[in-house]
GROMACS .gro file of N, CA and C in nm:
model
  546
    1MET      N    1  10.384   7.376  10.764
    1MET     CA    2  10.293   7.269  10.799
    1MET      C    3  10.160   7.285  10.725
    2ALA      N    4  10.116   7.409  10.708
    2ALA     CA    5   9.987   7.433  10.643
    2ALA      C    6   9.987   7.384  10.498
    3ILE      N    7  10.097   7.405  10.427
    3ILE     CA    8  10.104   7.362  10.287
    3ILE      C    9  10.098   7.210  10.278
    4TYR      N   10  10.173   7.141  10.362
    4TYR     CA   11  10.171   6.995  10.360
    4TYR      C   12  10.032   6.943  10.397
    5THR      N   13   9.969   7.005  10.496
    5THR     CA   14   9.834   6.964  10.537
    5THR      C   15   9.737   6.981  10.421
    6ALA      N   16   9.744   7.093  10.351
    6ALA     CA   17   9.655   7.117  10.236
    6ALA      C   18   9.679   7.014  10.126
    7ILE      N   19   9.805   6.987  10.095
    7ILE     CA   20   9.836   6.889   9.991
    7ILE      C   21   9.786   6.751  10.031
    8SER      N   22   9.812   6.713  10.154
    8SER     CA   23   9.775   6.578  10.196
    8SER      C   24   9.624   6.560  10.206
    9THR      N   25   9.552   6.661  10.250
    9THR     CA   26   9.406   6.645  10.258
    9THR      C   27   9.343   6.652  10.119
   10ASP      N   28   9.394   6.739  10.032
   10ASP     CA   29   9.340   6.748   9.895
   10ASP      C   30   9.361   6.620   9.815
   11THR      N   31   9.464   6.546   9.849
   11THR     CA   32   9.494   6.421   9.778
   11THR      C   33   9.449   6.298   9.856
   12GLY      N   34   9.375   6.320   9.965
   12GLY     CA   35   9.332   6.206  10.047
   12GLY      C   36   9.452   6.130  10.102
   13PHE      N   37   9.550   6.206  10.147
   13PHE     CA   38   9.677   6.149  10.191
   13PHE      C   39   9.735   6.060  10.082
   14PHE      N   40   9.735   6.118   9.960
   14PHE     CA   41   9.801   6.061   9.843
   14PHE      C   42   9.732   5.936   9.789
   15ARG      N   43   9.601   5.924   9.816
   15ARG     CA   44   9.523   5.811   9.766
   15ARG      C   45   9.442   5.846   9.641
   16PHE      N   46   9.410   5.974   9.622
   16PHE     CA   47   9.321   6.015   9.514
   16PHE      C   48   9.396   6.026   9.382
   17SER      N   49   9.318   6.025   9.274
   17SER     CA   50   9.377   6.028   9.140
   17SER      C   51   9.445   6.161   9.107
   18ASN      N   52   9.424   6.263   9.189
   18ASN     CA   53   9.493   6.390   9.164
   18ASN      C   54   9.635   6.391   9.222
   19THR      N   55   9.679   6.281   9.278
   19THR     CA   56   9.816   6.268   9.327
   19THR      C   57   9.908   6.242   9.209
   20THR      N   58  10.004   6.331   9.191
   20THR     CA   59  10.099   6.319   9.080
   20THR      C   60  10.240   6.305   9.135
   21GLY      N   61  10.333   6.278   9.046
   21GLY     CA   62  10.473   6.275   9.086
   21GLY      C   63  10.518   6.409   9.141
   22GLU      N   64  10.468   6.516   9.081
   22GLU     CA   65  10.501   6.651   9.128
   22GLU      C   66  10.449   6.672   9.271
   23THR      N   67  10.326   6.624   9.297
   23THR     CA   68  10.269   6.635   9.430
   23THR      C   69  10.356   6.561   9.532
   24LEU      N   70  10.392   6.439   9.498
   24LEU     CA   71  10.475   6.358   9.588
   24LEU      C   72  10.613   6.421   9.608
   25SER      N   73  10.668   6.477   9.502
   25SER     CA   74  10.799   6.543   9.511
   25SER      C   75  10.793   6.663   9.605
   26LEU      N   76  10.688   6.743   9.592
   26LEU     CA   77  10.673   6.859   9.680
   26LEU      C   78  10.655   6.815   9.825
   27ALA      N   79  10.572   6.713   9.846
   27ALA     CA   80  10.552   6.662   9.982
   27ALA      C   81  10.683   6.610  10.040
   28SER      N   82  10.759   6.540   9.958
   28SER     CA   83  10.889   6.488  10.001
   28SER      C   84  10.982   6.601  10.041
   29LYS      N   85  10.982   6.706   9.962
   29LYS     CA   86  11.068   6.822   9.991
   29LYS      C   87  11.028   6.885  10.125
   30LEU      N   88  10.899   6.898  10.149
   30LEU     CA   89  10.852   6.956  10.275
   30LEU      C   90  10.894   6.871  10.394
   31VAL      N   91  10.887   6.739  10.378
   31VAL     CA   92  10.927   6.648  10.485
   31VAL      C   93  11.078   6.655  10.507
   32ASP      N   94  11.154   6.644  10.399
   32ASP     CA   95  11.300   6.638  10.409
   32ASP      C   96  11.363   6.771  10.449
   33GLU      N   97  11.317   6.880  10.389
   33GLU     CA   98  11.384   7.008  10.411
   33GLU      C   99  11.327   7.090  10.526
   34TYR      N  100  11.200   7.066  10.560
   34TYR     CA  101  11.138   7.147  10.664
   34TYR      C  102  11.097   7.065  10.786
   35GLY      N  103  11.125   6.937  10.783
   35GLY     CA  104  11.098   6.854  10.900
   35GLY      C  105  10.952   6.829  10.930
   36ILE      N  106  10.868   6.840  10.828
   36ILE     CA  107  10.726   6.812  10.847
   36ILE      C  108  10.708   6.665  10.885
   37SER      N  109  10.618   6.639  10.978
   37SER     CA  110  10.591   6.503  11.024
   37SER      C  111  10.458   6.454  10.966
   38PRO      N  112  10.461   6.370  10.862
   38PRO     CA  113  10.335   6.320  10.804
   38PRO      C  114  10.247   6.248  10.907
   39SER      N  115  10.306   6.172  10.996
   39SER     CA  116  10.225   6.099  11.094
   39SER      C  117  10.155   6.195  11.191
   40LEU      N  118  10.222   6.302  11.231
   40LEU     CA  119  10.161   6.400  11.320
   40LEU      C  120  10.044   6.470  11.251
   41ILE      N  121  10.063   6.506  11.126
   41ILE     CA  122   9.955   6.573  11.052
   41ILE      C  123   9.837   6.479  11.031
   42ALA      N  124   9.864   6.355  10.994
   42ALA     CA  125   9.756   6.258  10.976
   42ALA      C  126   9.680   6.239  11.107
   43GLU      N  127   9.752   6.234  11.216
   43GLU     CA  128   9.687   6.217  11.347
   43GLU      C  129   9.597   6.336  11.378
   44ARG      N  130   9.648   6.456  11.355
   44ARG     CA  131   9.568   6.576  11.384
   44ARG      C  132   9.447   6.589  11.293
   45VAL      N  133   9.463   6.552  11.168
   45VAL     CA  134   9.354   6.568  11.072
   45VAL      C  135   9.249   6.458  11.088
   46TYR      N  136   9.292   6.333  11.102
   46TYR     CA  137   9.198   6.221  11.098
   46TYR      C  138   9.172   6.152  11.231
   47GLU      N  139   9.259   6.169  11.326
   47GLU     CA  140   9.244   6.089  11.447
   47GLU      C  141   9.209   6.169  11.571
   48GLU      N  142   9.224   6.300  11.569
   48GLU     CA  143   9.190   6.382  11.685
   48GLU      C  144   9.062   6.458  11.659
   49LYS      N  145   8.958   6.422  11.731
   49LYS     CA  146   8.829   6.487  11.717
   49LYS      C  147   8.778   6.525  11.855
   50SER      N  148   8.701   6.631  11.862
   50SER     CA  149   8.640   6.668  11.989
   50SER      C  150   8.524   6.573  12.019
   51PHE      N  151   8.489   6.562  12.145
   51PHE     CA  152   8.376   6.479  12.185
   51PHE      C  153   8.249   6.525  12.113
   52GLU      N  154   8.229   6.657  12.108
   52GLU     CA  155   8.110   6.713  12.042
   52GLU      C  156   8.107   6.676  11.894
   53SER      N  157   8.223   6.676  11.831
   53SER     CA  158   8.231   6.641  11.689
   53SER      C  159   8.189   6.496  11.666
   54ILE      N  160   8.231   6.407  11.752
   54ILE     CA  161   8.193   6.265  11.739
   54ILE      C  162   8.043   6.249  11.763
   55CYS      N  163   7.989   6.318  11.862
   55CYS     CA  164   7.844   6.312  11.887
   55CYS      C  165   7.766   6.367  11.769
   56LEU      N  166   7.815   6.477  11.711
   56LEU     CA  167   7.750   6.535  11.594
   56LEU      C  168   7.756   6.439  11.476
   57LEU      N  169   7.871   6.378  11.455
   57LEU     CA  170   7.884   6.280  11.347
   57LEU      C  171   7.784   6.167  11.363
   58ALA      N  172   7.766   6.119  11.485
   58ALA     CA  173   7.669   6.012  11.509
   58ALA      C  174   7.528   6.056  11.468
   59GLU      N  175   7.494   6.179  11.502
   59GLU     CA  176   7.361   6.229  11.466
   59GLU      C  177   7.348   6.246  11.314
   60VAL      N  178   7.452   6.297  11.250
   60VAL     CA  179   7.451   6.313  11.104
   60VAL      C  180   7.441   6.177  11.036
   61LEU      N  181   7.517   6.080  11.085
   61LEU     CA  182   7.511   5.946  11.026
   61LEU      C  183   7.372   5.884  11.038
   62SER      N  184   7.297   5.925  11.139
   62SER     CA  185   7.160   5.872  11.153
   62SER      C  186   7.069   5.923  11.042
   63THR      N  187   7.112   6.027  10.968
   63THR     CA  188   7.032   6.078  10.856
   63THR      C  189   7.071   6.014  10.723
   64LEU      N  190   7.174   5.931  10.722
   64LEU     CA  191   7.226   5.871  10.599
   64LEU      C  192   7.118   5.793  10.526
   65GLN      N  193   7.103   5.823  10.396
   65GLN     CA  194   7.007   5.752  10.312
   65GLN      C  195   7.073   5.717  10.180
   66VAL      N  196   7.021   5.614  10.117
   66VAL     CA  197   7.072   5.567   9.988
   66VAL      C  198   6.956   5.568   9.889
   67SER      N  199   6.983   5.610   9.767
   67SER     CA  200   6.880   5.614   9.663
   67SER      C  201   6.830   5.474   9.632
   68LYS      N  202   6.711   5.467   9.576
   68LYS     CA  203   6.650   5.337   9.542
   68LYS      C  204   6.737   5.256   9.447
   69ASP      N  205   6.811   5.325   9.359
   69ASP     CA  206   6.896   5.254   9.264
   69ASP      C  207   7.036   5.226   9.320
   70ASN      N  208   7.058   5.265   9.445
   70ASN     CA  209   7.186   5.242   9.514
   70ASN      C  210   7.304   5.307   9.443
   71ARG      N  211   7.282   5.420   9.377
   71ARG     CA  212   7.391   5.487   9.306
   71ARG      C  213   7.439   5.612   9.378
   72PHE      N  214   7.355   5.670   9.464
   72PHE     CA  215   7.399   5.787   9.539
   72PHE      C  216   7.342   5.784   9.681
   73SER      N  217   7.410   5.853   9.769
   73SER     CA  218   7.367   5.859   9.909
   73SER      C  219   7.382   6.002   9.958
   74TRP      N  220   7.318   6.032  10.070
   74TRP     CA  221   7.324   6.166  10.124
   74TRP      C  222   7.304   6.165  10.275
   75MET      N  223   7.353   6.272  10.335
   75MET     CA  224   7.339   6.296  10.479
   75MET      C  225   7.307   6.444  10.500
   76VAL      N  226   7.255   6.476  10.619
   76VAL     CA  227   7.208   6.611  10.647
   76VAL      C  228   7.261   6.659  10.782
   77LEU      N  229   7.303   6.784  10.783
   77LEU     CA  230   7.343   6.852  10.907
   77LEU      C  231   7.261   6.980  10.917
   78SER      N  232   7.169   6.982  11.012
   78SER     CA  233   7.079   7.097  11.030
   78SER      C  234   7.134   7.193  11.135
   79GLN      N  235   7.078   7.311  11.139
   79GLN     CA  236   7.114   7.409  11.241
   79GLN      C  237   7.082   7.356  11.381
   80GLU      N  238   6.973   7.282  11.394
   80GLU     CA  239   6.937   7.226  11.524
   80GLU      C  240   7.047   7.133  11.576
   81MET      N  241   7.104   7.054  11.487
   81MET     CA  242   7.214   6.964  11.526
   81MET      C  243   7.336   7.044  11.571
   82LEU      N  244   7.366   7.150  11.496
   82LEU     CA  245   7.482   7.234  11.531
   82LEU      C  246   7.460   7.308  11.663
   83GLU      N  247   7.337   7.343  11.692
   83GLU     CA  248   7.308   7.407  11.820
   83GLU      C  249   7.325   7.307  11.934
   84LYS      N  250   7.287   7.184  11.909
   84LYS     CA  251   7.301   7.079  12.011
   84LYS      C  252   7.447   7.043  12.035
   85TYR      N  253   7.525   7.039  11.927
   85TYR     CA  254   7.668   7.005  11.935
   85TYR      C  255   7.748   7.113  11.864
   86PRO      N  256   7.774   7.225  11.931
   86PRO     CA  257   7.848   7.333  11.865
   86PRO      C  258   7.994   7.294  11.840
   87VAL      N  259   8.030   7.292  11.713
   87VAL     CA  260   8.167   7.259  11.673
   87VAL      C  261   8.212   7.362  11.569
   88GLU      N  262   8.340   7.367  11.545
   88GLU     CA  263   8.393   7.453  11.439
   88GLU      C  264   8.351   7.395  11.304
   89GLN      N  265   8.325   7.482  11.207
   89GLN     CA  266   8.280   7.436  11.075
   89GLN      C  267   8.375   7.334  11.014
   90GLU      N  268   8.506   7.355  11.030
   90GLU     CA  269   8.602   7.263  10.969
   90GLU      C  270   8.593   7.121  11.026
   91GLU      N  271   8.535   7.107  11.145
   91GLU     CA  272   8.521   6.973  11.203
   91GLU      C  273   8.416   6.890  11.130
   92THR      N  274   8.336   6.953  11.045
   92THR     CA  275   8.233   6.880  10.970
   92THR      C  276   8.272   6.859  10.824
   93GLU      N  277   8.385   6.912  10.781
   93GLU     CA  278   8.422   6.909  10.639
   93GLU      C  279   8.437   6.768  10.583
   94ASN      N  280   8.484   6.674  10.661
   94ASN     CA  281   8.505   6.538  10.611
   94ASN      C  282   8.382   6.448  10.627
   95PHE      N  283   8.275   6.499  10.684
   95PHE     CA  284   8.156   6.416  10.702
   95PHE      C  285   8.107   6.359  10.569
   96VAL      N  286   8.117   6.436  10.462
   96VAL     CA  287   8.070   6.390  10.331
   96VAL      C  288   8.135   6.259  10.290
   97ASN      N  289   8.255   6.235  10.334
   97ASN     CA  290   8.326   6.113  10.294
   97ASN      C  291   8.256   5.986  10.341
   98TYR      N  292   8.178   5.995  10.446
   98TYR     CA  293   8.102   5.878  10.491
   98TYR      C  294   7.995   5.842  10.388
   99ALA      N  295   7.931   5.942  10.331
   99ALA     CA  296   7.827   5.916  10.231
   99ALA      C  297   7.885   5.853  10.105
  100SER      N  298   8.005   5.893  10.068
  100SER     CA  299   8.063   5.841   9.944
  100SER      C  300   8.143   5.713   9.964
  101SER      N  301   8.164   5.672  10.088
  101SER     CA  302   8.247   5.553  10.112
  101SER      C  303   8.169   5.422  10.107
  102ILE      N  304   8.041   5.428  10.088
  102ILE     CA  305   7.958   5.308  10.083
  102ILE      C  306   7.986   5.233   9.953
  103ARG      N  307   8.010   5.105   9.964
  103ARG     CA  308   8.039   5.021   9.847
  103ARG      C  309   7.927   5.035   9.744
  104GLY      N  310   7.965   5.063   9.620
  104GLY     CA  311   7.869   5.074   9.510
  104GLY      C  312   7.814   5.214   9.487
  105ILE      N  313   7.831   5.302   9.583
  105ILE     CA  314   7.781   5.439   9.569
  105ILE      C  315   7.871   5.516   9.474
  106GLU      N  316   7.810   5.585   9.379
  106GLU     CA  317   7.886   5.664   9.282
  106GLU      C  318   7.898   5.810   9.322
  107VAL      N  319   7.797   5.862   9.391
  107VAL     CA  320   7.799   6.002   9.436
  107VAL      C  321   7.752   6.008   9.581
  108GLY      N  322   7.831   6.076   9.663
  108GLY     CA  323   7.793   6.102   9.801
  108GLY      C  324   7.767   6.250   9.819
  109LEU      N  325   7.660   6.283   9.889
  109LEU     CA  326   7.620   6.423   9.910
  109LEU      C  327   7.609   6.451  10.059
  110PHE      N  328   7.646   6.572  10.096
  110PHE     CA  329   7.633   6.616  10.235
  110PHE      C  330   7.570   6.755  10.233
  111PHE      N  331   7.451   6.766  10.291
  111PHE     CA  332   7.377   6.891  10.298
  111PHE      C  333   7.400   6.953  10.435
  112LYS      N  334   7.460   7.071  10.438
  112LYS     CA  335   7.488   7.138  10.564
  112LYS      C  336   7.419   7.274  10.566
  113GLU      N  337   7.330   7.291  10.663
  113GLU     CA  338   7.260   7.418  10.679
  113GLU      C  339   7.354   7.515  10.751
  114ILE      N  340   7.412   7.607  10.676
  114ILE     CA  341   7.505   7.705  10.731
  114ILE      C  342   7.431   7.802  10.822
  115LYS      N  343   7.317   7.848  10.774
  115LYS     CA  344   7.223   7.930  10.850
  115LYS      C  345   7.089   7.912  10.780
  116PRO      N  346   6.979   7.948  10.845
  116PRO     CA  347   6.850   7.931  10.778
  116PRO      C  348   6.849   7.998  10.641
  117GLY      N  349   6.817   7.920  10.539
  117GLY     CA  350   6.811   7.972  10.403
  117GLY      C  351   6.939   7.960  10.325
  118GLU      N  352   7.048   7.916  10.388
  118GLU     CA  353   7.176   7.899  10.318
  118GLU      C  354   7.227   7.757  10.341
  119ILE      N  355   7.229   7.679  10.233
  119ILE     CA  356   7.266   7.538  10.240
  119ILE      C  357   7.392   7.514  10.159
  120LYS      N  358   7.490   7.453  10.222
  120LYS     CA  359   7.612   7.413  10.153
  120LYS      C  360   7.596   7.266  10.116
  121VAL      N  361   7.621   7.234   9.991
  121VAL     CA  362   7.614   7.096   9.944
  121VAL      C  363   7.755   7.052   9.905
  122SER      N  364   7.804   6.948   9.970
  122SER     CA  365   7.934   6.890   9.935
  122SER      C  366   7.908   6.765   9.853
  123TRP      N  367   7.984   6.747   9.746
  123TRP     CA  368   7.968   6.637   9.651
  123TRP      C  369   8.096   6.556   9.648
  124ARG      N  370   8.087   6.424   9.649
  124ARG     CA  371   8.203   6.338   9.633
  124ARG      C  372   8.169   6.226   9.536
  125SER      N  373   8.270   6.183   9.462
  125SER     CA  374   8.255   6.075   9.365
  125SER      C  375   8.380   5.990   9.367
  126LYS      N  376   8.364   5.866   9.325
  126LYS     CA  377   8.482   5.779   9.317
  126LYS      C  378   8.546   5.790   9.180
  127ALA      N  379   8.484   5.739   9.077
  127ALA     CA  380   8.551   5.743   8.947
  127ALA      C  381   8.456   5.763   8.830
  128THR      N  382   8.329   5.738   8.847
  128THR     CA  383   8.239   5.735   8.732
  128THR      C  384   8.169   5.867   8.702
  129VAL      N  385   8.161   5.957   8.798
  129VAL     CA  386   8.083   6.078   8.781
  129VAL      C  387   8.170   6.200   8.814
  130ASP      N  388   8.170   6.298   8.724
  130ASP     CA  389   8.240   6.424   8.749
  130ASP      C  390   8.146   6.515   8.828
  131VAL      N  391   8.161   6.515   8.960
  131VAL     CA  392   8.068   6.591   9.043
  131VAL      C  393   8.086   6.742   9.029
  132SER      N  394   8.199   6.788   8.977
  132SER     CA  395   8.214   6.932   8.955
  132SER      C  396   8.113   6.980   8.851
  133ARG      N  397   8.083   6.895   8.755
  133ARG     CA  398   7.983   6.931   8.652
  133ARG      C  399   7.843   6.931   8.711
  134LEU      N  400   7.816   6.838   8.802
  134LEU     CA  401   7.685   6.838   8.868
  134LEU      C  402   7.669   6.962   8.955
  135ALA      N  403   7.771   6.992   9.036
  135ALA     CA  404   7.766   7.108   9.125
  135ALA      C  405   7.755   7.238   9.046
  136SER      N  406   7.814   7.241   8.926
  136SER     CA  407   7.810   7.364   8.845
  136SER      C  408   7.667   7.401   8.806
  137HIS      N  409   7.580   7.303   8.798
  137HIS     CA  410   7.439   7.330   8.768
  137HIS      C  411   7.377   7.422   8.874
  138PHE      N  412   7.432   7.417   8.996
  138PHE     CA  413   7.382   7.498   9.107
  138PHE      C  414   7.476   7.614   9.139
  139GLY      N  415   7.564   7.647   9.043
  139GLY     CA  416   7.655   7.759   9.062
  139GLY      C  417   7.781   7.727   9.139
  140GLY      N  418   7.807   7.598   9.161
  140GLY     CA  419   7.926   7.557   9.235
  140GLY      C  420   8.036   7.510   9.143
  141GLY      N  421   8.131   7.442   9.200
  141GLY     CA  422   8.242   7.390   9.123
  141GLY      C  423   8.333   7.307   9.210
  142GLY      N  424   8.450   7.280   9.158
  142GLY     CA  425   8.547   7.200   9.232
  142GLY      C  426   8.624   7.112   9.138
  143HIS      N  427   8.645   6.989   9.180
  143HIS     CA  428   8.720   6.890   9.104
  143HIS      C  429   8.625   6.778   9.063
  144ALA      N  430   8.673   6.690   8.977
  144ALA     CA  431   8.591   6.579   8.930
  144ALA      C  432   8.543   6.491   9.045
  145ARG      N  433   8.624   6.474   9.147
  145ARG     CA  434   8.589   6.383   9.257
  145ARG      C  435   8.540   6.453   9.383
  146ALA      N  436   8.558   6.586   9.389
  146ALA     CA  437   8.515   6.663   9.506
  146ALA      C  438   8.471   6.801   9.462
  147ALA      N  439   8.348   6.836   9.496
  147ALA     CA  440   8.294   6.965   9.454
  147ALA      C  441   8.199   7.017   9.561
  148GLY      N  442   8.153   7.138   9.542
  148GLY     CA  443   8.060   7.196   9.636
  148GLY      C  444   7.982   7.309   9.574
  149CYS      N  445   7.874   7.346   9.640
  149CYS     CA  446   7.795   7.460   9.599
  149CYS      C  447   7.715   7.509   9.719
  150SER      N  448   7.670   7.632   9.710
  150SER     CA  449   7.581   7.688   9.811
  150SER      C  450   7.451   7.723   9.742
  151ILE      N  451   7.342   7.687   9.806
  151ILE     CA  452   7.210   7.708   9.747
  151ILE      C  453   7.122   7.780   9.849
  152THR      N  454   7.050   7.879   9.803
  152THR     CA  455   6.957   7.951   9.889
  152THR      C  456   6.822   7.880   9.888
  153GLY      N  457   6.765   7.863  10.006
  153GLY     CA  458   6.635   7.798  10.019
  153GLY      C  459   6.627   7.723  10.150
  154SER      N  460   6.511   7.671  10.179
  154SER     CA  461   6.498   7.593  10.302
  154SER      C  462   6.573   7.461  10.286
  155LEU      N  463   6.619   7.407  10.396
  155LEU     CA  464   6.701   7.286  10.393
  155LEU      C  465   6.634   7.175  10.313
  156TYR      N  466   6.510   7.145  10.343
  156TYR     CA  467   6.446   7.031  10.279
  156TYR      C  468   6.403   7.059  10.135
  157GLU      N  469   6.378   7.185  10.100
  157GLU     CA  470   6.354   7.219   9.960
  157GLU      C  471   6.480   7.200   9.877
  158VAL      N  472   6.594   7.243   9.932
  158VAL     CA  473   6.722   7.226   9.863
  158VAL      C  474   6.754   7.079   9.846
  159ILE      N  475   6.734   7.002   9.951
  159ILE     CA  476   6.759   6.857   9.943
  159ILE      C  477   6.675   6.796   9.832
  160ASP      N  478   6.546   6.827   9.830
  160ASP     CA  479   6.457   6.772   9.726
  160ASP      C  480   6.503   6.812   9.586
  161GLU      N  481   6.541   6.938   9.569
  161GLU     CA  482   6.585   6.987   9.438
  161GLU      C  483   6.712   6.916   9.391
  162VAL      N  484   6.810   6.904   9.479
  162VAL     CA  485   6.936   6.841   9.441
  162VAL      C  486   6.917   6.692   9.417
  163LEU      N  487   6.844   6.625   9.504
  163LEU     CA  488   6.823   6.481   9.486
  163LEU      C  489   6.746   6.452   9.357
  164SER      N  490   6.650   6.535   9.324
  164SER     CA  491   6.576   6.518   9.199
  164SER      C  492   6.669   6.534   9.080
  165PHE      N  493   6.757   6.633   9.086
  165PHE     CA  494   6.854   6.656   8.979
  165PHE      C  495   6.948   6.536   8.963
  166VAL      N  496   6.999   6.487   9.075
  166VAL     CA  497   7.092   6.373   9.070
  166VAL      C  498   7.021   6.248   9.018
  167GLN      N  499   6.897   6.226   9.064
  167GLN     CA  500   6.821   6.111   9.015
  167GLN      C  501   6.799   6.122   8.865
  168ASP      N  502   6.763   6.240   8.816
  168ASP     CA  503   6.747   6.261   8.672
  168ASP      C  504   6.877   6.234   8.598
  169TYR      N  505   6.987   6.278   8.655
  169TYR     CA  506   7.118   6.253   8.594
  169TYR      C  507   7.140   6.104   8.574
  170PHE      N  508   7.116   6.026   8.676
  170PHE     CA  509   7.139   5.882   8.665
  170PHE      C  510   7.037   5.815   8.572
  171LEU      N  511   6.915   5.866   8.566
  171LEU     CA  512   6.815   5.808   8.478
  171LEU      C  513   6.844   5.837   8.331
  172GLN      N  514   6.900   5.954   8.302
  172GLN     CA  515   6.915   6.000   8.164
  172GLN      C  516   7.046   5.966   8.098
  173ASN      N  517   7.148   5.935   8.171
  173ASN     CA  518   7.278   5.938   8.107
  173ASN      C  519   7.363   5.814   8.126
  174ASN      N  520   7.464   5.817   8.047
  174ASN     CA  521   7.577   5.727   8.065
  174ASN      C  522   7.696   5.817   8.095
  175ASN      N  523   7.681   5.897   8.201
  175ASN     CA  524   7.779   5.997   8.242
  175ASN      C  525   7.799   6.106   8.138
  176ASP      N  526   7.691   6.139   8.065
  176ASP     CA  527   7.694   6.248   7.968
  176ASP      C  528   7.593   6.351   8.013
  177LEU      N  529   7.639   6.468   8.053
  177LEU     CA  530   7.552   6.569   8.112
  177LEU      C  531   7.486   6.663   8.012
  178LYS      N  532   7.510   6.648   7.882
  178LYS     CA  533   7.464   6.749   7.788
  178LYS      C  534   7.314   6.773   7.796
  179ASP      N  535   7.233   6.670   7.819
  179ASP     CA  536   7.088   6.688   7.824
  179ASP      C  537   7.043   6.757   7.952
  180ILE      N  538   7.106   6.724   8.064
  180ILE     CA  539   7.064   6.780   8.191
  180ILE      C  540   7.105   6.926   8.204
  181LEU      N  541   7.225   6.960   8.158
  181LEU     CA  542   7.275   7.095   8.178
  181LEU      C  543   7.231   7.192   8.069
  182ALA      N  544   7.161   7.144   7.967
  182ALA     CA  545   7.118   7.231   7.857
  182ALA      C  546   7.010   7.327   7.903
   0.00000   0.00000   0.00000
């Protein structure tokens, strides 16, 4: 079940561009030969949330902001929010998808304060920006459409630094990072 869950979440339940024939074939094999239930996994991953998780999501969504040029958006999860609504870390992993799901947004960011001084930044993109290259500027990595990095510093200093970098990226380029990453 764990392998099918990993495949299905990494491919957005087979919606993302990283879904290949090989991916579908492996998923099919897991369903046919091992009796994996795609509907049960989808329900557990996307439809079953704790009350605290929903309350936390509401608070995080209240931080949602969009850049002046409407090209990127971001949300914030602070330690204070986590203290108010204690949830498992994995319950917040998909929060970033709300920032990137806004029509017209090219990059969605989610800033999560893991502990004071340690900020995890999750990056999502639809098709125009390779966020793994953006995250690599901060020592992170990932895939073209989903990436992450951890940055040391205060929550709002990290937010300012990353947002300034992303704004510069959009001001300077036609999706060519050579000037920013030099």
